[in-house]
Amino acid sequence: MTVVTRFAPSPTGFLHIGGARTALFNWLFAKHHGGIFHLRIEDTDRARSTEAAIAAILDGLQWLGLDWDGEVVYQFARAPRHAEVVSQLLAAGKAYPCYCSVEELEEMRKAAMVAGKPMKYDGRWRDRDPKDAPAGVKPVIRLKAPQSGETVVADGVQGEVRVGNEQLDDMVLLRSDGNPTYMLSVVVDDHDMGITHVIRGDDHLTNTFRQRQIYDAMGWEAPHFSHIPLIHGPDGAKLSKRHGALGVEAYRDMGYLPEALRNYLLRLGWAHGDDEVISTQQAIDWFDLGGIGRSPSRFDFAKLDNLNGQYMRQSDDADLAAKVAQRLGKEQDPAALALLTRAMSGLKTRAKNLKELAENAAFYVQPRPLALTDKAKAQLDSVEAQVLLPKLVAAYRDETQWQAAKLEERARAFAEAEGLKLGAVAQPLRAALTGSTQSPPIFEVLEIVGRDESLARLADALTPAI
RNA sequence: GUCCCCAUCGUCUAGUGGCCUAGGACACCAGCCUCUCACGUUGGUAACACGGGUUCAAAUCCCGUUGGGGACGCCA
């Protein structure tokens, strides 16, 4: 049997982090089994679905590298098929029209709440003669669900979960405007698409009972379900826009690498022993339902940062330089690109995301005179620096081999002659060359920046501020 | 309110009855490295929610309590 999974987001917003993880798990599970991964856009809510959201979801998945098989399925386009299934259910006496008003429904729920009973529709139209239908009211179609016994779901993560049928009411299959509801559409589409394994958020666990009843009514075999625990914010509460519930494009903008985010998301709720840094191929080889945890997890930027840093350090210098150049608006500048590529090995251990990397790299490609941080300015303005630097510059002017090792040698000899520690010389140098008190090794910077530009920056630093 | 799910360091987790004096990772603290900041490296602080069982033996199984989360729409 070929494994067929799907990711089925509703296009009412961006692709958030929880959805991205659900997509990842489905993708991984399909890949692991040599199966198929489908993408289905659940756009039956015509009022809230938007083109922009669809675009954001597709972009997000592509950025993450989660490619789907075949064409994207748009659920609303299948509405006629959904209605057809409802007709079959109606003809078989397994569904019926209900003429309740929203006000009546609301009253039922309130009454049930105060009576300490489950809030549900009481089934008043279940066996009523359609002749009694109020004039001019378009009915919804409800499933004639079993009223006794229990519905059982064998969940791949949560184990066997069961609920008494008296807890469940006759759910709406078709709205009064003739459009199918989510509950009906998922079942019909999952069945028609041949989905074998449904992996989705825990918030769907209780829906599964209702869906199970539709499968049973149609005489269809239900797929194997796995409900993965939700991701919470750092405070343990439901993920909100304040913390992690950003669209994946926000993570891209913050400078996270897709492979790092994927690795982080994989480890959030899934484990393979003590393994932390897991390549895509290993993830595919190892992914299984048994490794999925049962409790909710919290989103932790600190760990994502660390992982992203590890991935950046492993990244190819030219690739990183290209990404940085783009962020600095220098993607059309071959000289800047070459310089950044050479600088990258010293830069990439000092940033945890591309945004920082670009900020730290900026001094290499910025035109003179360099902007100085307050600390750097204070360092250069000190009497010591103004006395020391000219002497060092004089020594450097004589240096014919503009190489880090040679320049460091000169600086060390100079510091010794002056009775100073190397740091006393290196720091003013750093301030003049980078505009900052923190940077990659300064002699490496000198070499990469080059003789002329280095001496020019030093000259700038020695010119009294205007 | 009714139902469902969950519960190991601050966080992500390993653990599937003896290998647990509870392991790893992130974060944090200290040392080393060092021209700064990082990286790297060495070490440290830190957890089985609570109460009952079952068993020769329980973080692991059962029951209850407490605490978290989710669902209860003509949303998905």
CSV table of C-alpha atoms in Angstrom, one decimal, chain A residues 66-429:
chain,number,residue,atom,x,y,z
A,66,LEU,CA,8.4,21.1,1.4
A,67,ASP,CA,7.3,20.2,-2.1
A,68,TRP,CA,4.0,18.6,-2.8
A,69,ASP,CA,3.0,16.0,-5.3
A,70,GLY,CA,0.6,16.7,-8.1
A,71,GLU,CA,-1.7,19.7,-8.4
A,72,VAL,CA,-2.9,21.7,-5.5
A,73,VAL,CA,-6.4,20.6,-4.7
A,74,TYR,CA,-8.9,23.5,-4.0
A,75,GLN,CA,-11.6,22.2,-1.8
A,76,PHE,CA,-14.3,24.6,-2.9
A,77,ALA,CA,-14.0,23.4,-6.5
A,78,ARG,CA,-15.2,20.0,-5.2
A,79,ALA,CA,-18.4,21.3,-3.7
A,80,PRO,CA,-20.6,19.5,-6.2
A,81,ARG,CA,-19.1,16.2,-5.2
A,82,HIS,CA,-19.6,17.0,-1.5
A,83,ALA,CA,-23.3,17.7,-2.2
A,84,GLU,CA,-23.6,14.5,-4.1
A,85,VAL,CA,-22.4,12.6,-1.1
A,86,VAL,CA,-25.0,14.3,1.0
A,87,SER,CA,-27.7,13.3,-1.5
A,88,GLN,CA,-26.6,9.7,-1.1
A,89,LEU,CA,-26.8,10.0,2.7
A,90,LEU,CA,-30.2,11.6,2.4
A,91,ALA,CA,-31.4,8.9,0.1
A,92,ALA,CA,-30.1,6.2,2.5
A,93,GLY,CA,-32.0,7.8,5.4
A,94,LYS,CA,-28.7,8.6,7.1
A,95,ALA,CA,-29.2,12.4,6.9
A,96,TYR,CA,-32.1,14.7,7.3
A,97,PRO,CA,-33.1,18.4,6.8
A,98,CYS,CA,-33.2,20.5,9.9
A,99,TYR,CA,-35.1,23.8,10.0
A,100,CYS,CA,-33.8,25.2,13.3
A,101,SER,CA,-33.0,28.9,13.4
A,102,VAL,CA,-29.7,30.1,14.9
A,103,GLU,CA,-31.7,31.5,17.8
A,104,GLU,CA,-33.1,28.2,18.6
A,105,LEU,CA,-29.7,26.6,18.5
A,106,GLU,CA,-28.3,29.3,20.8
A,107,GLU,CA,-31.1,28.6,23.3
A,108,MET,CA,-30.4,24.9,23.2
A,109,ARG,CA,-26.7,25.5,24.1
A,110,LYS,CA,-27.5,27.8,26.9
A,111,ALA,CA,-30.1,25.4,28.3
A,112,ALA,CA,-27.6,22.5,28.1
A,113,MET,CA,-24.9,24.5,29.8
A,114,VAL,CA,-27.0,25.3,32.8
A,115,ALA,CA,-28.4,21.8,33.0
A,116,GLY,CA,-24.8,20.4,33.1
A,117,LYS,CA,-25.2,18.6,29.8
A,118,PRO,CA,-23.1,18.7,26.7
A,119,MET,CA,-23.8,21.7,24.5
A,120,LYS,CA,-25.3,20.1,21.5
A,121,TYR,CA,-28.2,20.2,19.0
A,122,ASP,CA,-31.1,18.1,20.5
A,123,GLY,CA,-32.1,16.4,17.2
A,124,ARG,CA,-35.6,17.9,17.1
A,125,TRP,CA,-35.9,17.5,13.3
A,126,ARG,CA,-34.4,14.1,13.3
A,127,ASP,CA,-37.6,12.2,12.9
A,128,ARG,CA,-40.0,15.0,12.2
A,129,ASP,CA,-42.1,15.0,9.0
A,130,PRO,CA,-40.7,17.4,6.4
A,131,LYS,CA,-44.3,18.6,6.0
A,132,ASP,CA,-43.9,20.5,9.2
A,133,ALA,CA,-41.2,22.6,7.6
A,134,PRO,CA,-41.7,26.3,8.2
A,135,ALA,CA,-42.4,28.2,5.0
A,136,GLY,CA,-39.5,30.0,3.4
A,137,VAL,CA,-36.8,28.5,5.6
A,138,LYS,CA,-33.9,26.8,3.8
A,139,PRO,CA,-32.8,23.8,5.9
A,140,VAL,CA,-29.4,22.6,6.7
A,141,ILE,CA,-28.7,18.9,6.2
A,142,ARG,CA,-27.6,17.0,9.3
A,143,LEU,CA,-26.1,13.6,9.8
A,144,LYS,CA,-28.3,11.1,11.6
A,145,ALA,CA,-25.6,10.1,14.0
A,146,PRO,CA,-25.8,7.1,16.3
A,147,GLN,CA,-27.3,8.1,19.7
A,148,SER,CA,-25.9,5.3,21.8
A,149,GLY,CA,-22.7,3.2,21.9
A,150,GLU,CA,-19.4,4.8,21.5
A,151,THR,CA,-17.1,6.0,18.7
A,152,VAL,CA,-13.5,4.9,18.9
A,153,VAL,CA,-10.4,6.3,17.1
A,154,ALA,CA,-7.1,4.4,17.1
A,155,ASP,CA,-4.7,7.3,17.1
A,156,GLY,CA,-1.1,6.9,16.0
A,157,VAL,CA,0.1,9.3,18.7
A,158,GLN,CA,-2.6,9.4,21.4
A,159,GLY,CA,-3.5,5.7,21.4
A,160,GLU,CA,-7.1,4.5,21.5
A,161,VAL,CA,-9.4,7.3,22.2
A,162,ARG,CA,-13.1,6.8,22.7
A,163,VAL,CA,-16.2,8.9,23.4
A,164,GLY,CA,-19.8,8.1,24.2
A,165,ASN,CA,-22.1,8.9,21.2
A,166,GLU,CA,-24.5,10.7,23.5
A,167,GLN,CA,-21.8,13.4,23.7
A,168,LEU,CA,-22.0,14.0,19.9
A,169,ASP,CA,-24.8,15.6,18.1
A,170,ASP,CA,-26.1,15.4,14.6
A,171,MET,CA,-23.6,17.6,12.8
A,172,VAL,CA,-24.4,19.9,9.9
A,173,LEU,CA,-23.2,18.4,6.6
A,174,LEU,CA,-24.6,21.0,4.2
A,175,ARG,CA,-25.3,24.6,5.1
A,176,SER,CA,-28.6,26.2,4.3
A,177,ASP,CA,-26.9,28.0,1.3
A,178,GLY,CA,-26.1,24.5,-0.1
A,179,ASN,CA,-22.3,24.7,0.6
A,180,PRO,CA,-20.7,21.8,2.4
A,181,THR,CA,-19.2,22.1,5.9
A,182,TYR,CA,-15.6,21.4,6.8
A,183,MET,CA,-16.6,18.2,8.6
A,184,LEU,CA,-18.1,16.8,5.4
A,185,SER,CA,-15.5,18.1,3.0
A,186,VAL,CA,-12.5,16.7,4.8
A,187,VAL,CA,-14.0,13.3,4.9
A,188,VAL,CA,-15.0,13.2,1.3
A,189,ASP,CA,-11.8,14.7,0.0
A,190,ASP,CA,-9.5,12.5,2.2
A,191,HIS,CA,-11.5,9.5,0.9
A,192,ASP,CA,-11.5,10.5,-2.8
A,193,MET,CA,-7.8,11.5,-2.7
A,194,GLY,CA,-6.9,8.1,-1.2
A,195,ILE,CA,-5.3,9.6,1.9
A,196,THR,CA,-4.0,6.8,4.0
A,197,HIS,CA,-2.5,8.7,6.9
A,198,VAL,CA,-3.9,11.9,8.4
A,199,ILE,CA,-1.3,13.8,10.6
A,200,ARG,CA,-2.7,17.0,12.0
A,201,GLY,CA,-2.9,19.2,15.1
A,202,ASP,CA,-4.3,17.9,18.4
A,203,ASP,CA,-7.1,20.5,18.1
A,204,HIS,CA,-8.7,18.1,15.5
A,205,LEU,CA,-8.8,15.1,17.9
A,206,THR,CA,-12.3,15.5,19.0
A,207,ASN,CA,-13.4,16.3,15.4
A,208,THR,CA,-12.2,12.9,14.5
A,209,PHE,CA,-15.1,11.3,16.3
A,210,ARG,CA,-17.5,13.1,14.1
A,211,GLN,CA,-15.6,12.4,11.0
A,212,ARG,CA,-15.5,8.8,11.9
A,213,GLN,CA,-19.3,8.8,12.0
A,214,ILE,CA,-19.4,10.1,8.4
A,215,TYR,CA,-17.0,7.4,7.2
A,216,ASP,CA,-19.2,4.8,8.9
A,217,ALA,CA,-22.4,6.3,7.4
A,218,MET,CA,-20.8,6.1,3.9
A,219,GLY,CA,-19.3,2.7,4.6
A,220,TRP,CA,-15.8,4.0,3.8
A,221,GLU,CA,-12.7,2.9,5.5
A,222,ALA,CA,-11.2,5.7,7.5
A,223,PRO,CA,-7.5,6.7,7.2
A,224,HIS,CA,-5.1,6.2,10.0
A,225,PHE,CA,-5.1,9.3,12.2
A,226,SER,CA,-2.3,10.8,14.2
A,227,HIS,CA,-2.8,13.9,16.3
A,228,ILE,CA,0.3,15.9,17.2
A,229,PRO,CA,0.3,18.1,20.2
A,230,LEU,CA,0.1,21.9,19.7
A,231,ILE,CA,2.9,24.3,19.9
A,232,HIS,CA,2.5,26.9,22.7
A,233,GLY,CA,4.2,30.3,23.2
A,234,PRO,CA,7.0,30.8,25.6
A,235,ASP,CA,4.5,31.5,28.4
A,236,GLY,CA,2.7,28.2,27.9
A,237,ALA,CA,-0.4,29.8,26.5
A,238,LYS,CA,-1.8,29.3,23.1
A,239,LEU,CA,0.5,30.7,20.4
A,240,SER,CA,-0.4,34.3,19.6
A,241,LYS,CA,1.1,36.8,17.2
A,242,ARG,CA,3.1,38.3,20.1
A,243,HIS,CA,5.5,35.4,20.2
A,244,GLY,CA,5.7,32.5,17.8
A,245,ALA,CA,2.6,32.6,15.7
A,246,LEU,CA,4.3,34.5,12.9
A,247,GLY,CA,4.1,33.5,9.3
A,248,VAL,CA,7.1,31.5,8.1
A,249,GLU,CA,8.0,34.5,5.9
A,250,ALA,CA,8.6,36.4,9.1
A,251,TYR,CA,11.2,33.8,10.1
A,252,ARG,CA,12.8,34.2,6.7
A,253,ASP,CA,13.0,37.9,7.2
A,254,MET,CA,14.5,37.5,10.6
A,255,GLY,CA,17.3,35.7,8.9
A,256,TYR,CA,16.7,32.1,9.7
A,257,LEU,CA,17.8,29.4,7.2
A,258,PRO,CA,15.0,27.1,6.1
A,259,GLU,CA,17.0,24.0,6.9
A,260,ALA,CA,17.6,25.3,10.4
A,261,LEU,CA,13.9,26.1,11.0
A,262,ARG,CA,13.0,22.6,9.6
A,263,ASN,CA,15.5,21.0,12.0
A,264,TYR,CA,14.1,23.0,14.9
A,265,LEU,CA,10.5,22.2,14.1
A,266,LEU,CA,11.3,18.5,13.7
A,267,ARG,CA,12.8,18.4,17.2
A,268,LEU,CA,9.8,20.2,18.6
A,269,GLY,CA,7.6,17.2,19.3
A,270,TRP,CA,9.6,14.5,17.7
A,271,ALA,CA,12.8,12.8,18.9
A,272,HIS,CA,15.3,10.2,17.7
A,273,GLY,CA,17.2,9.5,20.8
A,274,ASP,CA,19.6,12.3,21.7
A,275,ASP,CA,20.1,13.5,18.1
A,276,GLU,CA,19.8,17.2,17.7
A,277,VAL,CA,21.3,18.3,14.4
A,278,ILE,CA,19.6,16.2,11.8
A,279,SER,CA,20.1,16.4,8.1
A,280,THR,CA,17.1,16.2,5.8
A,281,GLN,CA,18.2,12.8,4.6
A,282,GLN,CA,18.5,11.5,8.1
A,283,ALA,CA,15.1,13.0,9.0
A,284,ILE,CA,13.6,11.1,6.1
A,285,ASP,CA,15.3,7.9,7.1
A,286,TRP,CA,14.4,8.2,10.7
A,287,PHE,CA,10.9,9.8,10.8
A,288,ASP,CA,8.2,7.7,12.4
A,289,LEU,CA,5.0,8.1,14.3
A,290,GLY,CA,6.5,6.4,17.4
A,291,GLY,CA,9.0,9.3,17.9
A,292,ILE,CA,6.2,11.9,18.2
A,293,GLY,CA,5.7,13.1,21.8
A,294,ARG,CA,2.3,13.4,23.4
A,295,SER,CA,2.6,16.7,25.3
A,296,PRO,CA,2.5,20.2,24.0
A,297,SER,CA,5.7,22.1,23.6
A,298,ARG,CA,6.8,25.7,23.8
A,299,PHE,CA,8.4,27.7,21.1
A,300,ASP,CA,11.9,28.7,22.1
A,301,PHE,CA,13.8,31.3,20.0
A,302,ALA,CA,17.0,30.7,22.0
A,303,LYS,CA,17.3,27.2,20.7
A,304,LEU,CA,16.3,28.1,17.2
A,305,ASP,CA,19.0,30.8,17.3
A,306,ASN,CA,21.6,28.3,18.4
A,307,LEU,CA,20.6,25.8,15.7
A,308,ASN,CA,20.5,28.5,13.0
A,309,GLY,CA,24.0,29.5,14.1
A,310,GLN,CA,25.2,26.0,13.7
A,311,TYR,CA,23.7,25.7,10.2
A,312,MET,CA,25.3,29.1,9.2
A,313,ARG,CA,28.7,28.0,10.4
A,314,GLN,CA,28.3,24.9,8.2
A,315,SER,CA,27.1,26.9,5.2
A,316,ASP,CA,29.2,27.6,2.1
A,317,ASP,CA,30.9,31.0,2.3
A,318,ALA,CA,29.9,32.1,-1.2
A,319,ASP,CA,26.2,31.1,-0.6
A,320,LEU,CA,26.2,33.1,2.6
A,321,ALA,CA,27.9,36.1,1.0
A,322,ALA,CA,25.3,36.1,-1.7
A,323,LYS,CA,22.5,36.2,0.9
A,324,VAL,CA,24.3,38.9,2.9
A,325,ALA,CA,25.0,41.0,-0.2
A,326,GLN,CA,21.3,40.9,-1.0
A,327,ARG,CA,20.4,42.2,2.4
A,328,LEU,CA,23.0,45.0,2.0
A,329,GLY,CA,21.7,45.9,-1.4
A,330,LYS,CA,25.0,44.8,-3.0
A,331,GLU,CA,23.8,41.8,-5.0
A,332,GLN,CA,24.8,43.6,-8.2
A,333,ASP,CA,28.3,44.5,-7.0
A,334,PRO,CA,30.8,41.7,-7.9
A,335,ALA,CA,33.7,43.3,-5.9
A,336,ALA,CA,31.5,43.5,-2.8
A,337,LEU,CA,30.4,39.9,-3.3
A,338,ALA,CA,34.0,38.7,-3.6
A,339,LEU,CA,35.1,40.6,-0.6
A,340,LEU,CA,32.2,39.3,1.5
A,341,THR,CA,33.0,35.8,0.4
A,342,ARG,CA,36.5,36.1,1.7
A,343,ALA,CA,35.3,37.7,4.9
A,344,MET,CA,32.6,35.2,5.6
A,345,SER,CA,34.6,32.6,7.5
A,346,GLY,CA,35.4,35.2,10.1
A,347,LEU,CA,31.9,36.6,10.1
A,348,LYS,CA,29.8,33.5,10.3
A,349,THR,CA,30.9,32.4,13.8
A,350,ARG,CA,29.7,35.7,15.1
A,351,ALA,CA,26.1,35.8,14.1
A,352,LYS,CA,23.0,33.7,14.8
A,353,ASN,CA,21.0,34.7,11.8
A,354,LEU,CA,21.4,36.3,8.4
A,355,LYS,CA,20.1,39.7,9.7
A,356,GLU,CA,22.9,39.9,12.3
A,357,LEU,CA,25.4,38.5,9.8
A,358,ALA,CA,24.5,41.3,7.4
A,359,GLU,CA,24.7,43.9,10.1
A,360,ASN,CA,28.1,42.6,11.2
A,361,ALA,CA,29.4,42.5,7.6
A,362,ALA,CA,28.2,45.9,6.6
A,363,PHE,CA,31.5,47.7,7.6
A,364,TYR,CA,33.4,45.8,4.9
A,365,VAL,CA,31.4,47.3,2.0
A,366,GLN,CA,30.3,50.6,3.4
A,367,PRO,CA,31.9,53.8,1.8
A,368,ARG,CA,34.2,56.0,3.9
A,369,PRO,CA,34.0,57.7,6.2
A,370,LEU,CA,32.8,54.9,8.4
A,371,ALA,CA,30.0,55.5,10.8
A,372,LEU,CA,31.3,54.9,14.4
A,373,THR,CA,29.6,53.4,17.4
A,374,ASP,CA,29.8,55.6,20.5
A,375,LYS,CA,32.3,53.2,22.1
A,376,ALA,CA,34.5,53.1,19.0
A,377,LYS,CA,34.4,56.9,18.8
A,378,ALA,CA,35.4,57.2,22.4
A,379,GLN,CA,38.3,54.8,21.8
A,380,LEU,CA,39.6,56.7,18.9
A,381,ASP,CA,39.2,60.1,20.5
A,382,SER,CA,41.4,59.0,23.5
A,383,VAL,CA,44.8,60.7,23.8
A,384,GLU,CA,46.5,57.3,23.8
A,385,ALA,CA,44.9,56.3,20.5
A,386,GLN,CA,45.8,59.6,18.8
A,387,VAL,CA,49.4,59.1,19.9
A,388,LEU,CA,49.7,55.4,19.1
A,389,LEU,CA,47.9,55.1,15.8
A,390,PRO,CA,50.1,57.5,13.8
A,391,LYS,CA,53.2,55.6,14.8
A,392,LEU,CA,51.5,52.3,13.8
A,393,VAL,CA,50.3,53.7,10.6
A,394,ALA,CA,53.9,54.8,9.8
A,395,ALA,CA,55.0,51.2,10.4
A,396,TYR,CA,52.2,49.8,8.2
A,397,ARG,CA,53.1,52.1,5.3
A,398,ASP,CA,56.4,50.3,5.1
A,399,GLU,CA,54.8,46.9,5.0
A,400,THR,CA,55.1,45.4,1.5
A,401,GLN,CA,53.3,42.2,2.3
A,402,TRP,CA,49.8,43.1,3.3
A,403,GLN,CA,48.9,39.9,5.0
A,404,ALA,CA,47.3,39.2,8.3
A,405,ALA,CA,50.3,37.4,9.7
A,406,LYS,CA,52.8,40.1,8.7
A,407,LEU,CA,50.5,42.9,10.0
A,408,GLU,CA,50.1,41.1,13.3
A,409,GLU,CA,53.8,40.6,13.6
A,410,ARG,CA,54.4,44.3,13.1
A,411,ALA,CA,51.6,45.2,15.6
A,412,ARG,CA,53.1,42.8,18.2
A,413,ALA,CA,56.6,44.2,17.8
A,414,PHE,CA,55.2,47.7,18.0
A,415,ALA,CA,53.2,47.0,21.1
A,416,GLU,CA,56.2,45.4,22.8
A,417,ALA,CA,58.4,48.4,21.9
A,418,GLU,CA,55.8,50.7,23.4
A,419,GLY,CA,55.5,48.5,26.5
A,420,LEU,CA,51.9,47.7,25.7
A,421,LYS,CA,49.7,44.7,25.5
A,422,LEU,CA,48.6,43.8,22.0
A,423,GLY,CA,45.0,44.7,22.9
A,424,ALA,CA,45.9,48.3,23.5
A,425,VAL,CA,47.0,48.5,19.9
A,426,ALA,CA,44.4,46.2,18.4
A,427,GLN,CA,41.4,48.0,19.8
A,428,PRO,CA,42.0,51.4,18.3
A,429,LEU,CA,42.8,49.7,15.0
